[in-house]
Amino acid sequence: MDSLDAWPEPVVAVQSLAEAGIETIPKNYIKPESERPSLTDVSSPNTLQIPVIDLGGLAEGVVECRATMKAISDACRDWGFFQVVNHGVSVELMSKMKEIWRAFFHLPMDQKQSYANSPTTYEGYGSRLGVDKDSILDWGDYFYLHLLPFAIKNPNKWPSLPSSIRETIEEYGSEVVKLCELLMKVMSLSLGLDVGDFQEAFGGEEVGACMRVNYYPKCPQPELTLGLSPHSDPGGLTVLLPDHHVQGLQVRKAGSWVTVQPFPNSFIVNIGDQIQVLSNAVYKSVEHRVIVNAEVERISIAFFYNPKSDLPVGPARQLITPDRPPLYRSMTFNEYRLYIRKKGPRGKTQVESLKAA
């Protein structure tokens, strides 16, 4: 079994490679030909787009807004991804988060390295996922931190610079948690369940929440690598604050990669594996990846809303019928996320391995 105590090789910050002015990327970042983005992927976004949903009255608590609920339900079934506007989080706070994290990634390298992470919890500043030796790596750095439950939240592991970063993280985290709670109610009702059933299945008030701030430096050979390899998110619900000026996220749809064009002031929401399991595959998590480019850096902030880590999650009993038996076996999120922590992003192989005999 791979150890989760330490990285198998010295970790090199991708930003340090980019800022060294290299013209060719190291071979351990070059993807196999079948996994490389095509030049058309990088330069011309697909015209097909994920749904954009105006939460409008939902953000005020009016969960009876049937048209919006249907739009969310349809997006969860058909895409596993959607964008939300009028979501209740202030545009100023969203902008401040991106600005303050961009400033963090431009601090001197020794200051960032003081937060260097290990694969035990992934908390802190890092540049790789997975502990397989000699893996092909992704072209990106990140900072990972816990927000919930309070028992494992440790702001001392968060950056202290720029000066207001910890307060900004706290404010942003509490606002995005409210958005996640609202979306959980809508998804629960849309499946014919009680309004609180999804939340209860995730542990009620003992849910987990964490954040991964992604930094994708300029890349001299973007056609040979990826910022993040194809994967579905292992957790429950992901709320992404994208770079609204630089495209990079791609979603798999009908065998093709669709480049997401962020709508102004939107969040991009996607279904994770835990909700696929809980909904008995009515809602599906979807593979996505990140491309990089040679001209500009890119920052995005992924907020993960997850089940209580030691609570077994399986298909909701109300969604099990003689015609639709349980498709997955139950597993705790602690057990489930060990896979990506060891192996790194590997498509949808993990959730497929959960299928009941």
XYZ file of C-alpha atoms in Angstrom, residues 7-281:
275
model
C 5.411 12.474 -1.139
C 7.347 9.829 -3.108
C 9.635 12.430 -4.716
C 10.654 16.031 -3.951
C 7.777 18.361 -4.866
C 8.596 21.101 -7.372
C 6.235 24.080 -7.551
C 5.015 24.433 -11.127
C 5.127 28.212 -10.698
C 8.901 28.007 -10.155
C 9.271 26.137 -13.473
C 7.135 28.683 -15.300
C 8.985 31.654 -13.818
C 12.353 30.132 -14.727
C 11.472 30.834 -18.357
C 11.693 27.246 -19.601
C 10.695 26.705 -23.248
C 9.949 22.986 -22.979
C 8.165 21.311 -20.103
C 9.835 18.478 -18.141
C 8.941 15.010 -19.385
C 7.080 14.116 -16.176
C 4.384 16.669 -17.170
C 3.897 15.371 -20.720
C 0.641 13.419 -21.037
C 0.242 10.358 -23.268
C -0.942 11.401 -26.733
C -4.455 10.094 -26.129
C -4.852 12.368 -23.076
C -3.496 15.605 -24.538
C -5.846 18.470 -25.371
C -6.121 19.151 -29.093
C -5.232 22.608 -30.403
C -8.914 23.208 -31.142
C -9.697 22.518 -27.466
C -7.292 25.258 -26.448
C -8.215 27.905 -29.001
C -11.894 27.598 -29.897
C -14.509 26.800 -27.235
C -17.257 24.391 -28.173
C -20.598 26.099 -28.851
C -22.408 23.600 -26.586
C -22.636 25.044 -23.079
C -23.611 23.928 -19.589
C -26.916 25.423 -18.333
C -26.950 28.837 -16.646
C -29.603 28.993 -13.892
C -30.895 32.151 -12.225
C -31.537 31.220 -8.593
C -33.587 34.376 -8.140
C -36.158 33.720 -5.448
C -34.414 30.512 -4.324
C -31.591 32.545 -2.862
C -34.251 34.256 -0.724
C -35.460 30.870 0.515
C -38.419 30.441 -1.863
C -37.773 26.769 -2.590
C -41.222 26.401 -4.176
C -39.978 28.136 -7.340
C -40.753 25.137 -9.532
C -39.196 26.361 -12.767
C -35.843 26.921 -11.095
C -36.046 23.602 -9.285
C -36.766 21.815 -12.580
C -33.841 23.569 -14.250
C -31.510 22.411 -11.473
C -32.898 18.877 -11.568
C -32.565 18.677 -15.366
C -28.984 19.958 -15.192
C -28.091 17.369 -12.516
C -29.513 14.593 -14.694
C -28.279 15.721 -18.102
C -24.978 17.459 -17.394
C -23.871 17.034 -13.774
C -22.775 20.687 -14.145
C -24.506 24.064 -14.201
C -23.737 27.732 -13.576
C -25.693 29.798 -11.055
C -26.301 33.554 -10.973
C -28.231 35.597 -8.386
C -26.858 33.120 -5.879
C -26.730 35.387 -2.837
C -22.943 35.713 -2.541
C -21.753 39.273 -3.068
C -19.812 40.038 -6.236
C -17.411 42.142 -4.163
C -16.589 39.169 -1.916
C -16.045 36.933 -4.960
C -13.661 39.483 -6.482
C -11.835 39.953 -3.198
C -11.270 36.193 -2.859
C -9.676 35.981 -6.293
C -7.546 39.090 -5.756
C -6.282 38.028 -2.350
C -5.379 34.511 -3.488
C -3.659 35.827 -6.607
C -1.579 37.998 -4.265
C -0.774 34.913 -2.147
C 0.526 32.970 -5.136
C 2.746 35.929 -6.026
C 4.405 35.981 -2.604
C 8.072 34.874 -2.507
C 8.392 31.088 -2.856
C 9.924 30.613 0.604
C 6.850 32.184 2.221
C 4.526 29.841 0.357
C 6.738 26.825 1.062
C 6.344 27.439 4.795
C 2.824 26.010 4.274
C 4.020 22.982 2.255
C 1.607 20.075 2.558
C 1.844 16.307 2.874
C -0.490 13.630 1.478
C -1.743 12.818 4.995
C -4.404 15.555 4.903
C -3.348 17.613 1.840
C -3.780 20.770 3.939
C -1.526 23.578 2.821
C 0.470 24.556 -0.256
C 1.129 21.824 -2.795
C 1.644 20.818 -6.408
C 0.638 17.196 -6.772
C -2.190 14.739 -6.174
C -1.459 11.080 -5.573
C 1.546 9.280 -4.124
C 2.390 6.912 -6.977
C 6.094 7.246 -7.729
C 7.042 8.432 -11.249
C 3.496 9.632 -11.975
C 2.843 12.039 -14.823
C 2.062 15.311 -13.060
C -0.391 18.139 -13.720
C 0.634 21.717 -14.546
C -0.722 23.476 -11.469
C -0.156 24.438 -7.837
C -2.805 24.744 -5.126
C -3.630 25.588 -1.532
C -5.997 23.245 0.310
C -7.744 23.982 3.618
C -10.551 22.700 5.859
C -13.545 24.805 6.936
C -15.924 22.203 8.429
C -16.362 20.431 10.764
C -15.043 22.913 13.299
C -13.114 20.134 15.066
C -10.619 19.873 12.187
C -10.662 23.498 11.061
C -7.304 25.071 11.852
C -6.869 28.683 10.659
C -3.236 28.525 11.804
C -2.656 26.302 8.765
C -4.139 29.005 6.531
C -1.903 31.720 5.037
C -1.395 34.802 7.195
C -0.496 36.965 4.202
C -1.904 38.985 2.487
C -3.059 40.551 5.735
C -6.840 40.075 5.489
C -6.797 36.626 3.856
C -8.014 34.621 6.883
C -10.988 36.911 7.524
C -11.873 36.808 3.819
C -11.760 32.989 3.775
C -14.057 32.860 6.828
C -16.614 35.244 5.307
C -16.546 33.561 1.907
C -16.803 30.074 3.428
C -19.886 30.920 5.490
C -21.628 32.424 2.433
C -20.896 29.463 0.154
C -22.064 27.004 2.844
C -25.467 28.764 2.747
C -25.581 28.345 -1.033
C -24.736 24.631 -0.714
C -27.454 24.123 1.908
C -29.972 25.737 -0.435
C -28.940 23.566 -3.394
C -29.114 20.430 -1.225
C -32.751 21.280 -0.352
C -33.642 21.812 -3.999
C -32.007 18.535 -5.101
C -33.716 16.615 -2.305
C -37.172 17.993 -3.174
C -36.576 17.461 -6.897
C -36.121 13.733 -6.294
C -39.398 13.521 -4.376
C -37.681 13.377 -0.992
C -38.286 15.556 2.060
C -36.540 18.920 1.962
C -33.891 17.907 4.536
C -33.210 14.330 3.434
C -30.020 15.037 1.470
C -28.634 17.178 4.268
C -29.452 14.505 6.842
C -27.770 11.829 4.723
C -24.647 14.034 4.736
C -24.672 14.270 8.539
C -26.953 17.241 9.187
C -24.920 20.004 10.776
C -21.807 17.798 10.888
C -21.029 18.021 7.173
C -17.517 18.572 5.863
C -16.400 21.563 3.825
C -12.996 22.280 2.361
C -11.498 24.510 -0.257
C -8.851 24.090 -2.932
C -7.448 27.244 -4.522
C -5.947 26.338 -7.902
C -3.134 28.287 -9.544
C -2.297 27.402 -13.152
C 0.867 29.208 -14.306
C 1.604 30.021 -17.941
C 2.780 26.923 -19.786
C 5.174 26.994 -22.767
C 3.659 23.810 -24.277
C -0.032 23.729 -23.300
C -0.821 21.182 -26.018
C 1.251 18.532 -24.195
C -0.128 18.712 -20.661
C -3.141 19.487 -18.463
C -3.680 21.720 -15.446
C -5.778 18.956 -13.865
C -6.299 15.460 -15.280
C -9.798 14.088 -16.016
C -11.715 13.114 -12.888
C -15.078 13.320 -11.181
C -15.091 14.992 -7.780
C -15.121 12.434 -4.937
C -17.260 14.532 -2.580
C -20.837 15.790 -2.568
C -21.229 19.167 -4.216
C -18.558 21.425 -5.715
C -19.028 25.184 -6.056
C -16.314 26.677 -8.248
C -15.431 30.353 -8.379
C -13.878 30.462 -11.857
C -11.504 32.886 -13.475
C -14.138 34.821 -15.406
C -11.567 36.128 -17.902
C -9.547 32.997 -18.710
C -11.220 29.766 -19.807
C -9.744 26.461 -18.718
C -12.397 24.104 -17.324
C -13.628 21.405 -19.707
C -16.554 19.047 -19.087
C -17.048 15.709 -20.814
C -20.340 15.521 -22.710
C -21.261 12.715 -25.118
C -17.611 11.750 -25.548
C -16.395 15.297 -26.282
C -14.775 17.963 -24.149
C -16.844 21.136 -23.770
C -14.901 24.265 -22.761
C -16.942 26.109 -20.140
C -17.428 29.828 -20.759
C -18.027 31.350 -17.311
C -21.065 33.615 -17.133
C -20.344 36.984 -15.450
C -20.466 36.807 -11.632
C -21.458 33.132 -11.715
C -20.453 30.071 -9.754
C -20.016 26.756 -11.563
C -21.686 23.927 -9.619
C -21.086 20.246 -10.182
C -22.350 16.986 -8.721
C -19.781 14.849 -6.903
C -19.625 11.078 -6.588
C -21.376 11.083 -3.176
C -24.533 12.624 -4.646
C -24.407 10.184 -7.553
C -24.385 7.383 -4.959
C -27.033 8.985 -2.722
C -29.389 9.595 -5.687
C -28.824 6.027 -6.922
C -27.393 7.507 -10.150
